[in-house]
Amino acid sequence: MSAPDEDAARTRIQELREQIRDADHRYYVLDDPNISDTQYDALYRELVALETAHPELVTSDSPTQKVPGKVAEGFTPFEHPSPMVSLDNVKTEAEFRDWIDSANRYLKHEDERRYSVEPKIDGVGLELIYEDGVLTAGVTRGDGFVGENITANAKTVRGVPLRLRGDDVPSYIAVRGEAFVRKADFVAFNRRAEEAGEQTYVNPRNFCSGSLRQLDASITAKRPIRYSAYAIGAVRGASYPTQEAMLTAFREMGLPTTPETRYLDGADAVAARYVELVAERDGVAYEMDGVVVKVDDLALQDRLGMRSRSPRWAVAWKFAAQTATTKLLQVEWNVGRTGAVTPKAILEPVFLAGVTVSNATLHNVDELERLGIREGDPIEIERAGDVIPKVIRVLEDARTGDEKQIAVPTACPVCATTLVRDEEKVAIRCPNFACPAQIQRRLEYAASRGAWDIRGLGEKQVKQLLDAELVKDAADLFRLEVDDLVQLERWGTKSAENLLAQLEQAKTLPLDRFLVGLGIKEVGERGAKILARAFGTLERLQQATEEELLELDDVGEALAHSVLGWLAEPHNHDMLARLEAAGMQPTPVAAPTGGIFEGLTIVVTGKLEALSRKEAKELVEQLGGRAASSVSKRTDLVVAGPGAGSKLKKAEELGVEVIDEAEFLVRTGR
Ligand code: IVH
């Protein structure tokens, strides 16, 4: 490669990067695109081509680096430069005015103060750290002190600049903001996932957090996540007098902020803006669950300072759940994985909180009685955080007299087996283990993300396998062959091979994930972790006695009985044997043993000298203990450094042993 050639490439690369950054800024920050998608793609492709020809010219802040390279093994902990706190909530105008009054009292005067009034985006908190203008880390909130390092994923978020704009950027800045997914993008993704037999998500927030926690950042890159910045965790080389100046500086540096934010004087103006946003809520592109009100003057923010867990200078004024009235057309009875038969309300379609709603949950038979609901009833429904709305009351005055009593089924709607009432009497259950609906649900569950994570095996595909009588239970999945699958509609060699590869991978899952997939009642992700840690291998768990199970922390009778009952069933026994024969070999989960902290729950708080808090927690876990974040009756030991506050107090109140860092180091032998 000759030098002039290289110089030309360098110049062109720089030009292209500038143009792409500029286009991103116009699109994501200013909401005012300057070029078409086609033009953008052309610039991007030219840059990729040049960087491929000149790999030595690739830099980590090039826009091409938003698309990641390798898959992470896991996320490592990352200590925040200052705690990522949350906000106090208020629900009514009276409570909001109390907050204003108490802030004023604290400041000892009653000025018409200025507030920054921002939408509260219902997303996932995400901290972005820029050093000399370059994005060096993306960190989740975690427990507020230590989050997870998800840098590769954060880089893929739309509108997150890999390098801040301008020459005069702070030498270090930890930007705090919300990662979120727009309502329309969420609906479109779910629709496509459903068609492809992949897992759908319950709401945009859930979708966003699941996407950000993918180990393979190329998956995250395909998800339409956006970002909006609203606070600073720490900064060097810049200072801002007000929240307004800070948010303006964010935009100038290329960080997106919400256009709905206003800077307003006095409580009345804030209250009026709240009312306005409630009215605009449906029309806003993303889910908003309230308004965040912050004292605009940062010097006053400083004087107001923090309470134990939240700042005095800001408050979240939440929106009430949105409601609508409609009509209950019919009740449909669904059979779940464990046989529970639950009522679902089929509604006259109604527009609520940005989406058309045509069904709602009714939970169980007790709920029908509590509501006193009849078929044909005029009802009020509510949509809180989640996408699935619930029926909150019957509008009895609007009844016409044509409403009909709801017939609670006595036989399974799918296999006609006589239903039984379970012990707690809230659920009715189909006792037929071979009920086709239960089999379908069990297989879907085994394939789901928290369990065996078999992509491409969703509701539709499971149904195809069952209809073709290729499988009867989860063990049969492992006997499938390409020839079986290609006979089915919409399956090709490639998708068949993909599925078999996924199944192959599932054979060596960690024991806890394997257990989740068995679909044992009460054994969710948490329960499975406890069992896997305590017993290590499936063989050991199969020999567990009731006594051994009940001895475990957080294992109650319901879980213990469910596990023993499941293991005692001959068909489950048989399935486990067939899984084993198919080569299923879950990876044992080792509980650290032999350490001096074995079995102890330990809280580390305050400022430490020799170790960071993170290192101290790691040491606790290496030595067999459990590092917890809050002090309770279950806490065995608290390690407190200078500045330890409420946790130390709590420990003293509860009589929990407290040691300092020096003693901790002695005990750990450091
Ligand atoms: S300020 C001290 N501003 O709501 C500053 N938070 O509990 C704390 N959120 O965890 C956050 N929109 O994830 C702030 N405009 C906004 C926000 C916002 C959404 C989230 C954030 C935080 C939670 C408040």
XYZ file of C-alpha atoms and ligand atoms in Angstrom:
694
model
C 0.000 0.000 0.000
C 1.574 3.296 -1.044
C 1.602 6.243 1.311
C -0.467 8.686 -0.785
C -3.149 6.024 -1.095
C -3.205 5.600 2.632
C -3.369 9.362 3.175
C -6.335 9.630 0.857
C -8.076 6.813 2.709
C -7.374 8.451 6.042
C -8.861 11.744 4.890
C -11.930 10.117 3.390
C -12.461 7.945 6.470
C -12.418 11.020 8.660
C -14.867 12.790 6.371
C -17.234 9.834 6.386
C -17.113 9.462 10.152
C -17.928 13.152 10.569
C -20.852 12.881 8.164
C -22.216 9.766 9.859
C -21.878 11.228 13.352
C -23.573 14.352 12.130
C -26.415 12.368 10.583
C -26.830 10.365 13.828
C -26.935 13.583 15.814
C -29.528 15.128 13.487
C -31.622 11.968 13.635
C -31.452 10.876 17.269
C -30.771 14.120 19.140
C -32.327 16.875 17.061
C -35.049 14.681 15.571
C -34.396 16.494 12.290
C -32.714 14.144 9.784
C -30.600 15.805 7.113
C -30.121 12.840 4.771
C -32.220 9.905 3.593
C -31.771 6.332 4.827
C -30.350 5.384 1.442
C -27.769 8.158 1.589
C -26.881 7.142 5.117
C -26.432 3.502 4.104
C -24.183 4.540 1.227
C -21.916 6.548 3.556
C -21.845 3.719 6.057
C -20.992 1.082 3.463
C -18.225 3.223 2.019
C -16.728 3.609 5.488
C -16.934 -0.131 6.161
C -15.240 -0.843 2.831
C -12.410 1.626 3.505
C -11.875 0.329 7.037
C -11.810 -3.236 5.761
C -9.130 -2.280 3.246
C -7.219 -0.331 5.916
C -7.688 -2.164 9.213
C -4.859 -0.108 10.716
C -7.085 2.970 10.466
C -9.967 1.522 12.508
C -10.445 3.280 15.845
C -12.722 2.261 18.699
C -14.829 5.412 18.318
C -15.583 4.859 14.631
C -19.354 4.608 13.984
C -18.725 1.149 12.500
C -17.704 -0.062 15.945
C -21.290 0.200 17.139
C -21.674 -3.287 15.696
C -19.818 -5.684 17.942
C -17.291 -8.401 17.420
C -17.199 -11.238 19.919
C -19.644 -12.801 22.352
C -19.131 -12.141 26.064
C -18.711 -14.982 28.572
C -20.612 -13.044 31.188
C -20.796 -9.538 32.553
C -18.262 -8.317 35.058
C -19.178 -6.068 37.986
C -18.491 -2.359 37.625
C -18.521 0.045 40.547
C -20.374 3.294 39.875
C -18.362 6.497 40.451
C -21.200 7.555 42.781
C -24.258 5.569 43.878
C -27.061 5.368 41.315
C -29.975 6.257 43.552
C -33.656 6.075 42.794
C -36.373 8.630 43.387
C -39.144 9.002 45.911
C -42.604 8.661 44.386
C -45.650 10.817 44.897
C -49.045 9.918 43.496
C -51.271 12.925 44.009
C -51.021 16.680 43.619
C -51.308 17.067 47.402
C -48.333 14.764 47.927
C -46.429 16.636 45.248
C -47.103 19.967 46.983
C -45.942 18.450 50.281
C -42.670 17.595 48.597
C -42.289 21.196 47.331
C -43.088 22.549 50.819
C -40.609 20.306 52.558
C -37.850 21.225 50.097
C -38.622 24.899 50.689
C -38.601 24.443 54.447
C -35.265 22.669 54.176
C -33.843 25.617 52.242
C -35.432 28.008 54.774
C -37.098 30.278 52.231
C -40.130 30.107 49.981
C -39.149 31.447 46.554
C -41.021 30.628 43.384
C -38.356 28.168 42.483
C -37.464 26.889 39.011
C -37.901 23.198 38.272
C -36.806 20.954 35.475
C -39.909 18.932 34.599
C -39.007 15.782 32.679
C -40.973 12.799 31.481
C -40.261 9.713 33.556
C -39.366 7.224 30.865
C -40.347 3.674 31.737
C -37.114 2.000 30.684
C -33.869 0.779 32.187
C -31.290 3.016 33.867
C -27.976 3.022 31.997
C -24.764 4.840 32.869
C -22.361 5.815 30.086
C -18.794 6.729 30.937
C -16.818 8.929 28.566
C -13.114 9.509 29.033
C -11.669 12.317 26.933
C -14.862 12.179 24.928
C -14.663 8.474 24.090
C -17.256 5.992 25.379
C -15.320 3.595 27.610
C -18.055 1.900 29.619
C -21.786 1.243 29.734
C -23.040 0.076 33.124
C -26.418 -1.128 34.415
C -27.766 0.154 37.718
C -27.307 -3.142 39.588
C -27.717 -2.592 43.309
C -26.982 1.116 42.874
C -23.355 0.752 43.982
C -22.126 -1.901 41.611
C -23.685 -2.558 38.220
C -22.805 -4.816 35.325
C -20.358 -3.822 32.660
C -22.368 -4.075 29.437
C -20.178 -1.816 27.319
C -20.371 -3.862 24.108
C -24.179 -3.798 24.327
C -24.413 -0.116 25.279
C -22.397 0.764 22.183
C -25.100 -0.705 19.962
C -27.853 1.482 21.417
C -29.290 3.822 18.774
C -28.185 7.410 19.252
C -25.505 6.638 21.841
C -22.418 8.402 20.491
C -19.154 6.474 20.702
C -17.452 9.827 20.871
C -18.862 13.076 22.241
C -19.200 16.002 19.831
C -17.157 19.171 20.139
C -13.578 20.004 21.122
C -14.336 21.112 24.640
C -15.690 17.931 26.227
C -15.132 17.011 29.911
C -12.072 14.841 30.561
C -14.342 12.399 32.422
C -18.098 12.205 32.600
C -20.475 9.519 33.850
C -23.763 10.252 32.119
C -26.945 8.741 33.544
C -30.023 8.147 31.498
C -32.676 5.724 30.435
C -32.435 3.048 27.775
C -35.878 2.405 26.337
C -37.809 1.042 23.385
C -40.499 3.012 21.594
C -44.012 1.575 21.727
C -44.280 1.115 17.945
C -40.855 -0.571 17.739
C -41.862 -2.940 20.524
C -45.124 -3.926 18.862
C -43.355 -4.501 15.524
C -40.650 -6.639 17.136
C -43.139 -8.804 18.997
C -45.198 -9.329 15.874
C -42.158 -10.577 13.968
C -40.958 -12.708 16.883
C -44.346 -14.340 17.146
C -44.354 -15.167 13.439
C -40.873 -16.649 13.691
C -41.779 -18.731 16.731
C -39.426 -16.778 18.917
C -40.094 -15.509 22.377
C -42.189 -12.400 22.710
C -41.831 -9.902 25.543
C -44.535 -8.601 27.869
C -43.770 -4.899 27.639
C -41.242 -2.441 26.211
C -39.303 -2.168 29.488
C -38.934 -5.907 29.775
C -37.879 -6.127 26.156
C -35.303 -3.396 26.679
C -33.744 -4.939 29.766
C -33.699 -8.421 28.222
C -32.049 -7.063 25.098
C -29.387 -5.143 27.007
C -28.433 -8.261 28.938
C -27.691 -10.427 25.902
C -24.219 -11.917 26.033
C -24.056 -11.710 22.270
C -24.052 -7.988 21.540
C -24.883 -8.619 17.901
C -28.353 -9.594 19.160
C -28.618 -6.373 21.143
C -27.551 -4.485 18.020
C -30.646 -5.743 16.216
C -32.991 -4.476 18.916
C -34.384 -0.946 18.507
C -33.128 0.412 21.830
C -32.758 4.157 22.303
C -31.318 6.346 25.011
C -32.169 9.552 26.778
C -29.731 11.272 29.165
C -30.905 13.089 32.312
C -28.233 13.229 35.016
C -24.519 13.135 35.820
C -22.920 10.603 38.159
C -19.521 12.281 38.216
C -17.719 14.808 36.028
C -14.245 16.299 35.728
C -13.329 19.227 33.521
C -16.770 20.816 33.300
C -19.487 22.162 35.546
C -23.030 23.262 34.943
C -25.045 25.780 36.961
C -28.446 24.253 36.290
C -30.165 21.074 35.125
C -31.188 23.048 32.022
C -27.563 23.952 31.238
C -26.573 20.332 31.781
C -29.233 18.924 29.469
C -28.350 21.541 26.856
C -24.692 20.548 27.117
C -25.729 16.888 26.703
C -27.463 17.682 23.436
C -24.483 19.692 22.200
C -22.230 16.747 22.977
C -24.497 14.513 20.900
C -26.394 12.802 23.727
C -30.151 12.467 23.172
C -32.504 14.013 25.735
C -36.309 14.113 25.811
C -37.913 16.956 23.866
C -40.841 16.937 26.334
C -38.739 18.450 29.152
C -39.725 21.963 30.375
C -38.133 24.404 32.828
C -40.902 25.973 34.874
C -41.274 28.412 37.777
C -43.321 27.411 40.797
C -45.505 24.478 41.778
C -48.578 25.685 39.842
C -46.761 25.661 36.519
C -45.372 22.184 37.256
C -48.832 20.878 38.157
C -50.229 22.296 34.909
C -47.484 20.559 32.909
C -48.273 17.297 34.688
C -51.896 17.558 33.547
C -50.716 18.330 30.013
C -48.438 15.289 29.883
C -51.176 13.013 31.200
C -53.265 14.145 28.224
C -50.371 13.700 25.779
C -49.325 10.355 27.180
C -50.784 8.135 24.452
C -49.330 10.247 21.681
C -45.782 10.144 23.059
C -43.605 7.581 21.254
C -42.358 5.833 24.397
C -43.914 4.594 27.644
C -43.981 7.332 30.243
C -44.989 6.372 33.773
C -44.860 9.776 35.392
C -43.082 13.101 35.576
C -39.727 13.683 37.257
C -39.498 17.095 38.908
C -36.008 18.339 39.809
C -34.850 21.570 41.424
C -33.170 23.217 38.431
C -30.360 25.032 40.296
C -27.544 22.564 40.916
C -26.153 24.574 43.848
C -29.559 24.253 45.517
C -29.576 20.541 44.643
C -26.301 20.279 46.522
C -27.726 22.036 49.560
C -30.766 19.796 49.558
C -28.583 16.704 49.316
C -29.698 13.151 49.917
C -31.921 11.226 52.233
C -30.770 7.645 52.868
C -31.814 6.269 49.514
C -33.023 9.175 47.410
C -32.256 12.821 46.738
C -34.321 15.592 48.375
C -34.036 17.683 45.220
C -36.081 15.482 42.931
C -39.305 13.527 43.008
C -41.156 11.175 40.662
C -44.800 12.188 40.311
C -46.317 9.002 38.944
C -49.245 8.744 36.596
C -52.328 6.852 37.676
C -52.886 3.611 35.778
C -54.845 4.217 32.600
C -58.354 2.852 32.429
C -61.043 2.365 29.809
C -64.546 0.991 29.755
C -65.605 -1.833 27.490
C -67.703 -4.986 27.482
C -66.871 -8.535 28.504
C -67.878 -10.594 25.485
C -66.925 -13.991 26.766
C -64.671 -15.881 29.145
C -62.144 -18.258 27.650
C -60.568 -20.974 29.807
C -56.882 -21.704 29.291
C -54.944 -24.693 30.539
C -51.464 -23.864 31.826
C -48.276 -25.856 32.142
C -49.124 -27.277 35.537
C -52.743 -27.906 34.616
C -54.172 -24.758 36.206
C -57.280 -23.706 34.302
C -57.555 -19.916 34.283
C -60.175 -17.541 32.935
C -59.280 -14.981 30.293
C -61.594 -12.107 29.419
C -62.377 -11.630 25.744
C -63.318 -7.981 25.348
C -64.952 -5.716 22.874
C -61.751 -4.127 21.464
C -60.955 -0.773 23.038
C -58.076 1.686 22.671
C -56.097 2.016 25.892
C -52.694 3.532 26.603
C -51.600 3.512 23.011
C -52.720 0.017 22.031
C -55.915 -1.763 21.073
C -56.858 -4.160 23.828
C -59.030 -7.187 23.131
C -58.391 -9.382 26.148
C -57.551 -9.093 29.826
C -56.555 -11.386 32.677
C -59.078 -12.493 35.263
C -56.519 -14.478 37.304
C -58.673 -17.247 38.815
C -62.124 -18.359 39.865
C -61.967 -16.386 43.118
C -61.380 -13.231 41.136
C -64.566 -13.866 39.129
C -66.469 -14.130 42.379
C -64.819 -11.074 43.865
C -65.713 -9.002 40.816
C -69.200 -10.521 40.595
C -68.704 -10.483 36.857
C -71.118 -11.870 34.222
C -70.792 -12.425 30.523
C -71.863 -9.298 28.643
C -71.029 -7.033 31.580
C -69.938 -3.443 31.048
C -66.555 -3.255 32.777
C -63.642 -1.000 33.558
C -60.167 -2.262 32.663
C -56.781 -0.915 33.649
C -53.331 -1.079 32.157
C -50.575 -0.383 34.664
C -46.974 -1.205 33.736
C -47.654 -4.303 31.754
C -49.159 -4.815 28.375
C -51.789 -7.305 29.554
C -54.554 -5.287 31.162
C -56.762 -6.389 34.015
C -60.432 -6.072 34.777
C -60.900 -3.817 37.784
C -64.672 -3.582 38.224
C -68.084 -4.220 36.816
C -70.142 -1.121 35.983
C -73.282 -2.559 37.527
C -75.436 0.506 36.867
C -74.885 0.072 33.140
C -76.079 -3.543 33.032
C -78.890 -4.219 30.581
C -80.250 -7.349 32.212
C -79.087 -9.560 29.346
C -75.865 -10.530 31.134
C -75.296 -14.216 31.719
C -73.824 -16.097 34.653
C -70.322 -17.382 33.897
C -70.184 -21.161 33.866
C -67.081 -22.361 35.674
C -65.994 -25.505 33.844
C -66.042 -28.824 35.649
C -64.221 -30.636 32.840
C -60.977 -29.664 31.112
C -61.779 -27.574 28.019
C -59.060 -29.435 26.115
C -59.102 -33.098 27.246
C -62.445 -33.253 29.088
C -60.929 -34.752 32.237
C -62.863 -33.806 35.385
C -61.204 -30.815 37.009
C -60.069 -30.696 40.629
C -59.772 -27.774 43.024
C -56.254 -27.442 44.397
C -55.538 -27.143 48.126
C -55.622 -23.356 48.334
C -58.941 -23.486 46.471
C -58.053 -20.583 44.181
C -57.159 -22.673 41.179
C -59.007 -25.349 39.311
C -56.731 -27.865 37.764
C -56.740 -30.487 35.060
C -55.166 -33.532 36.714
C -54.417 -35.250 33.415
C -50.662 -35.104 32.965
C -51.122 -36.184 29.340
C -53.532 -33.324 28.560
C -52.424 -31.972 25.160
C -52.636 -28.378 26.397
C -50.325 -29.113 29.318
C -47.861 -30.909 27.103
C -47.828 -27.954 24.713
C -47.263 -25.465 27.544
C -44.582 -27.617 29.186
C -42.622 -27.836 25.963
C -42.931 -24.104 25.299
C -41.704 -23.495 28.811
C -38.748 -25.871 28.499
C -37.696 -24.046 25.322
C -38.059 -20.576 26.851
C -35.250 -18.215 27.577
C -34.924 -18.639 31.335
C -34.861 -22.429 30.827
C -33.181 -24.295 27.957
C -33.282 -21.298 25.665
C -34.002 -23.143 22.447
C -34.524 -20.423 19.873
C -36.863 -21.071 17.011
C -39.042 -23.355 19.126
C -42.050 -21.231 19.979
C -45.754 -21.877 20.341
C -46.336 -22.594 16.632
C -43.374 -24.920 16.199
C -44.218 -26.875 19.351
C -47.747 -27.325 18.044
C -46.415 -28.643 14.735
C -44.230 -31.196 16.517
C -47.119 -32.352 18.687
C -49.581 -32.534 15.799
C -47.110 -34.621 13.797
C -46.681 -36.823 16.865
C -42.940 -36.322 16.746
C -42.738 -35.537 20.448
C -44.690 -36.238 23.614
C -42.375 -34.667 26.141
C -39.163 -32.681 26.415
C -36.959 -35.785 26.202
C -38.345 -36.568 22.731
C -36.956 -33.275 21.440
C -33.494 -34.781 21.619
C -34.448 -37.634 19.307
C -35.525 -35.346 16.480
C -33.695 -35.611 13.185
C -33.456 -33.308 10.205
C -35.632 -35.695 8.175
C -38.439 -35.480 10.737
C -38.439 -31.718 10.661
C -38.181 -30.996 6.943
C -41.473 -32.797 6.370
C -43.219 -30.080 8.347
C -44.628 -26.991 6.733
C -42.280 -23.964 6.649
C -39.257 -26.008 7.787
C -36.129 -26.246 5.635
C -32.853 -28.045 6.100
C -31.302 -24.908 7.502
C -33.937 -24.248 10.175
C -33.956 -27.956 11.069
C -30.182 -28.005 11.493
C -30.373 -24.825 13.534
C -32.840 -26.384 15.915
C -30.733 -29.511 16.335
C -27.665 -27.374 17.020
C -29.596 -25.467 19.684
C -30.677 -28.738 21.273
C -27.118 -30.009 21.215
C -26.003 -26.940 23.112
C -28.732 -27.373 25.683
C -27.289 -30.724 26.715
C -24.578 -29.138 28.831
C -26.575 -26.361 30.437
C -25.830 -25.433 34.028
C -27.922 -27.600 36.348
C -30.130 -24.741 37.518
C -31.229 -23.857 33.982
C -31.847 -27.526 33.288
C -34.068 -27.735 36.361
C -36.081 -24.677 35.338
C -36.884 -26.402 32.045
C -38.403 -29.408 33.794
C -41.291 -27.140 34.719
C -41.615 -28.318 38.302
C -44.183 -26.181 40.110
C -42.517 -23.630 42.449
C -39.102 -24.217 40.867
C -38.481 -20.996 38.959
C -35.100 -19.437 38.308
C -34.503 -18.661 41.965
C -35.646 -21.987 43.358
C -33.601 -23.847 40.751
C -30.471 -21.895 41.723
C -30.909 -22.808 45.350
C -31.381 -26.492 44.530
C -28.501 -26.593 42.056
C -26.123 -24.934 44.491
C -27.145 -27.150 47.374
C -27.092 -30.505 45.575
C -24.617 -29.876 42.784
C -25.791 -32.697 40.530
C -29.086 -34.125 39.366
C -28.289 -37.524 40.935
C -27.843 -35.901 44.344
C -31.062 -33.941 43.974
C -32.923 -37.142 43.049
C -31.861 -38.632 46.387
C -32.820 -35.574 48.432
C -35.020 -36.112 51.472
C -37.709 -33.766 52.709
C -35.553 -32.912 55.674
C -32.591 -31.962 53.521
C -34.748 -29.763 51.329
C -36.381 -27.947 54.218
C -33.027 -27.208 55.777
C -32.138 -24.988 52.846
C -32.430 -21.254 53.160
C -35.499 -19.962 51.342
C -36.933 -23.406 50.668
C -40.410 -23.740 52.133
C -42.804 -26.655 52.276
C -44.490 -25.794 49.002
C -41.233 -26.041 47.075
C -39.978 -29.110 48.926
C -43.233 -31.005 48.407
C -43.474 -30.017 44.805
C -39.942 -31.270 44.069
C -40.449 -34.556 45.914
C -43.852 -35.076 44.316
C -42.438 -34.417 40.858
C -39.504 -36.766 41.328
C -41.776 -39.510 42.649
C -43.926 -39.570 39.485
C -42.935 -42.563 37.322
C -43.385 -40.622 34.066
C -40.985 -37.921 35.259
C -38.539 -40.540 36.328
C -38.800 -42.081 32.925
C -38.309 -38.737 31.188
C -35.161 -38.005 33.196
C -33.789 -41.418 32.216
C -34.519 -40.745 28.543
C -32.950 -37.282 28.771
C -29.851 -38.851 30.195
C -29.817 -41.527 27.505
C -30.055 -38.768 24.878
C -26.838 -37.302 26.255
C -28.245 -34.566 28.475
C -25.560 -33.815 31.013
C -26.225 -30.637 32.965
C -23.086 -28.979 34.229
C -22.830 -29.345 38.008
C -23.103 -26.134 39.957
C -20.520 -26.051 42.694
C -21.284 -24.258 45.902
C -18.035 -22.846 47.228
C -17.124 -24.931 50.246
C -14.503 -24.946 52.883
C -14.156 -21.150 53.055
C -14.248 -19.402 56.396
C -17.496 -17.641 55.416
C -19.283 -20.811 54.326
C -23.017 -20.440 54.789
C -22.792 -16.876 56.086
C -24.662 -13.880 54.720
C -22.455 -10.816 54.833
C -23.084 -7.144 54.088
C -20.232 -4.792 53.200
C -20.968 -1.091 53.699
C -19.205 2.257 54.006
C -15.848 3.241 52.565
C -13.025 0.716 52.664
C -9.312 1.529 52.391
C -7.346 -1.507 51.230
C -10.096 -3.079 49.153
C -12.906 -1.665 47.072
C -16.370 -2.667 48.202
C -16.582 -4.808 45.095
C -13.358 -6.657 45.948
C -14.553 -7.227 49.488
C -17.800 -8.768 48.196
C -15.894 -10.992 45.798
C -13.705 -12.156 48.653
C -16.805 -12.992 50.699
C -18.127 -15.148 47.860
C -14.779 -16.813 47.191
C -14.695 -17.830 50.830
C -18.125 -19.441 50.629
C -20.282 -16.572 51.892
C -23.172 -14.733 50.311
C -22.666 -11.001 49.783
C -25.994 -9.315 50.430
C -26.879 -5.691 49.906
C -29.255 -5.073 52.777
C -29.149 -5.880 56.461
C -31.868 -8.125 57.855
C -32.439 -10.766 60.506
C -30.699 -13.215 58.203
C -27.469 -11.204 58.095
C -24.621 -12.899 59.943
C -21.933 -10.275 59.676
C -21.546 -6.642 58.618
C -18.226 -5.234 57.436
C -18.462 -1.486 57.986
C -16.029 1.176 56.833
C -16.093 4.888 57.668
C -19.271 6.642 56.596
C -21.448 3.533 56.971
C -24.950 4.854 57.647
C -28.328 3.191 57.822
C -27.015 -0.350 57.277
C -24.697 -0.037 60.273
C -27.532 1.335 62.388
C -29.815 -1.506 61.357
C -27.102 -4.058 62.188
C -26.702 -2.552 65.652
C -30.451 -2.574 66.204
C -30.664 -6.233 65.202
C -27.579 -7.182 67.196
C -25.714 -8.411 64.101
C -21.948 -8.730 64.513
C -20.104 -5.725 63.012
C -16.395 -5.688 62.163
C -14.152 -3.116 60.513
C -11.965 -3.558 57.466
C -8.832 -4.384 59.469
C -10.603 -7.227 61.241
C -12.076 -8.402 57.930
C -8.572 -8.590 56.442
C -7.293 -10.508 59.451
C -10.137 -13.038 59.209
C -9.673 -13.501 55.483
C -5.947 -13.906 55.954
C -5.059 -11.037 53.612
S -33.283 11.151 37.687
C -30.957 11.327 41.285
N -34.772 11.577 35.566
O -36.704 6.547 37.106
C -31.341 11.100 39.886
N -34.736 9.374 36.474
O -36.485 6.143 40.545
C -32.131 9.849 39.735
N -36.067 7.741 35.211
O -33.958 4.933 38.398
C -32.730 9.639 38.431
N -36.761 9.130 33.657
O -34.147 4.921 35.873
C -34.361 10.662 36.478
N -35.982 12.106 33.674
C -35.586 11.195 34.567
C -35.988 9.834 34.514
C -35.551 8.951 35.505
C -36.786 7.877 34.103
C -35.929 6.466 35.962
C -34.531 6.153 36.415
C -34.582 6.055 37.925
C -36.058 5.983 38.191
C -36.416 6.838 39.399
